[in-house]
Amino acid sequence: METADPRNSVPPGRAMPFFGFVVAVGALAVLVSAGPVAGLPDRLPDMPAAFWTMAALAVACDARPFVPPGRRETSAVFPSTCFTFAILLGWGLGPAVAVQAVAVAVSGWRMRHALWRTAFNAAQYACALAAAYGVTRLGPGDLFHSGRLHWSDVAVVFAAAAAWFAANYALVSAAIRLRFGGRWWPSVRLGLAYELLSTGSLLLLAPVLVAAARASAALIPLVLVPLFAVYRMARLSAEREQLAALDPLTGLPNRKALLTEVAEQVHLHAERAARGEPDAHLALLLLDLDRFKHVNDALGHAVGDRLLVEVSARLADVVGERDLLARLGGDEFAVVVPRLTGMDEARELADRVVAALAEPVPLDGLPLDVGGSIGIAVFPEHGEDFATLMRHADVAMYDAKHRNDTVAVYAAESDHNSAERLSLLADLRRVLESGPADAPAAGVRGGDGAALAPGLAAPAPAGRGDGAPRGRAGGAVRPGSGRRWLRRRRERVEVRSDDELINQIVTGADPVRHRTARALAPEVPAARAAATEPAVREAPTAAVDPEASTRISPGGSPSEPRGGARPTAGADDPAGDPGEITMYYQPQIAIATGEVVGVEALLRWRHPRRGMVDPGELIQVAEQSAVMRLLTRRVVDDVVEQVAKWSAAGINLRAALNVSVRDLHTGEIADQIADRLTRYGVRPDRLQVEITEGALMADPRRVLATISQLHRIGVGIALDDFGTGYSSLQHLRRLPLSEVKVDRSFVLGMAEDPDDAAIVRSMIELAGALGLRVVAEGVEDERTWRLLHAAGCDVAQGWFHARPMPAEELATWLSRYRPVRPR
């Protein structure tokens, strides 16, 4: 018959060393206590009533030891420790060992311990009592047989209690180490505080018992009152902790219990992984019900609660006995699956959960269809602690929802809020806040042929050059401008302080960055010292890698891969230089005449550690925060200023810039553009705003209001990436558009794919019938250029004519460019 306690068995391969240790401890116990116990029969007739009272209470209390709820039986508290230690202080080692052996035998029988386990417990207590007795013999003599106690006697009692605890805990820890292996110190450290509180308090109660026994044996049973009170309070506290760890609606464990379970399982699975065991994987499944809000809204929260109870019952039938099912709140559930050999087992359980929820739940005769989306994160591949696993499972769950799938495993590319992206967002905010001032430089006016101020005859670089502060026109700040310099200096200090705090938060949240930061800790002072030196950054030149060019819009050009400079040695300080933002411009060529009629402004950010940041990732990160407003403001300022410089230099070009969905929803973009056009004296028709079909579908009413306001100002509106979205063709009729841009995905293949060519021709004919100008993106070869001309396309944009380039390179390119007309 199997014993009630599974720890009565010894794992295979460990029986010989473990039982050898048990025999050694037993032999040591016999050696130190055989003499005192042998002389005990002659002393028993002379023992006082106080001794017999303590012995009886020790055996009676151990018949029902206190096992705290939620802990294993190895954490049981045995009150006999208090009485046997008091017997040791009052009557010596022999009586204490004998009474302790009887109490251990009774408790072992009650708790169904194996015989070898009971024998080992008796031997360990005998050794602990012998160690404490040896300490008492080093003192002044009998502690309680003389009159008044002295401070030296009290010190001996404390030393004896410490010797008892140290010997007992060391023997138990060594036995656990031999039975179950693994690292020795973590298992010892985890239980040390609990043992000190429980066993230590019992040991220190023993001197009080002896002092009471000196007065009268009748006072000894009174100690049961505080012991029982402590027992009841501990029991009630444990029950409250249990209730606090349960969900009141479903009775399942809640988030607190889930945290405790995952923390313990992570520790155990880390030990299994260290030993090379195959079942060292731990899976966390996060489930969110679909359409649950519809049930609450239509039938009320009472029906929704009943639905949650039924769902929890179904999940409990599917989840295994060793797994933990918890309700996190609302319609979210979590399942902890330990001891997995791989990802497939976690997926199998997720599929069973999905199948269990596929059947409708009947409530009051109404079948309710509830499905679920499940995200899976696995230890150690996806995280090594509860917070990381929970966040990654949540990311996977929302990834499954967005893909209209039921199960998804965490993938880094789906994590749009990772610590790395938070760091990137912080750097983006810093580089934007350290940008140019709002006030325009004197003399920079657009107009029709207005002259630039002295020193501004050539278009100024869009970048920062040597990194020094500059005015709107790109000139260096004069030494006499003290107030502006002081304001900039104060702003730089404050921004750097904020970024260091953000970096600390990001580093602490990301285990990889945390380990890297610790590994590079000796190098941090040197890196910070290097970061404080004046840095000379290279200004964009004609040698800039053209492969670094990418569209600013999220649906960027696939044929323009990112590249750029890689991180340099000295750029490892996260609080250092965030890099520089530069505007690149790609010419737009009238196909019929070959003339340059406009440019598209494209955003570039060269990061000191990441190199040239992918604009698609940059926009995706910025759109989720208020940084998008700063980014749009920076783009509008730079582009309008550049158009003013070109206009003053006699270069009449229309500049197109992309705006995000967030900008179109707020409506501030129209007021900002109107202000900048007036400030720089730029004609409205020199600026064009590009919107995507996705922006139209997000909120057509608000977007239409913003577009209409821009149209009234006189700014052109272009529909970008035409043909790739899901908007209705009625937008071409309702919106005040002046241009449509055929997406490069169709243009790139029209020379080889007849279907793409047919689609492009149809778009051109449709736009032409509505009186709209057509721009084809992605024109990269002569054949495509000629096909577009034959189809009646107005403007071409692509690498066939020119790649995106900084403003100063564009001026040089324009001076060398000669129009080419198709034959």
mmCIF file of C-alpha atoms in Angstrom, residues 157 235 266 279 298 324 352 384 427 604 732 768 799:
data_model
loop_
_atom_site.group_PDB
_atom_site.id
_atom_site.type_symbol
_atom_site.label_atom_id
_atom_site.label_comp_id
_atom_site.label_asym_id
_atom_site.label_seq_id
_atom_site.Cartn_x
_atom_site.Cartn_y
_atom_site.Cartn_z
ATOM 1 C CA VAL A 157 20.748 29.373 27.140
ATOM 2 C CA ARG A 235 -4.319 28.650 11.218
ATOM 3 C CA VAL A 266 10.729 28.335 -12.335
ATOM 4 C CA ASP A 279 11.410 17.717 -18.881
ATOM 5 C CA ALA A 298 -26.768 41.837 -24.007
ATOM 6 C CA LEU A 324 -2.486 24.877 -12.288
ATOM 7 C CA ARG A 352 -7.688 20.714 -26.127
ATOM 8 C CA GLU A 384 13.081 33.227 -16.769
ATOM 9 C CA ASP A 427 16.042 57.967 -27.601
ATOM 10 C CA ARG A 604 16.015 59.083 -41.615
ATOM 11 C CA LEU A 732 -11.822 59.050 -54.822
ATOM 12 C CA GLY A 768 -7.399 60.226 -65.133
ATOM 13 C CA TRP A 799 15.664 54.524 -58.306
#
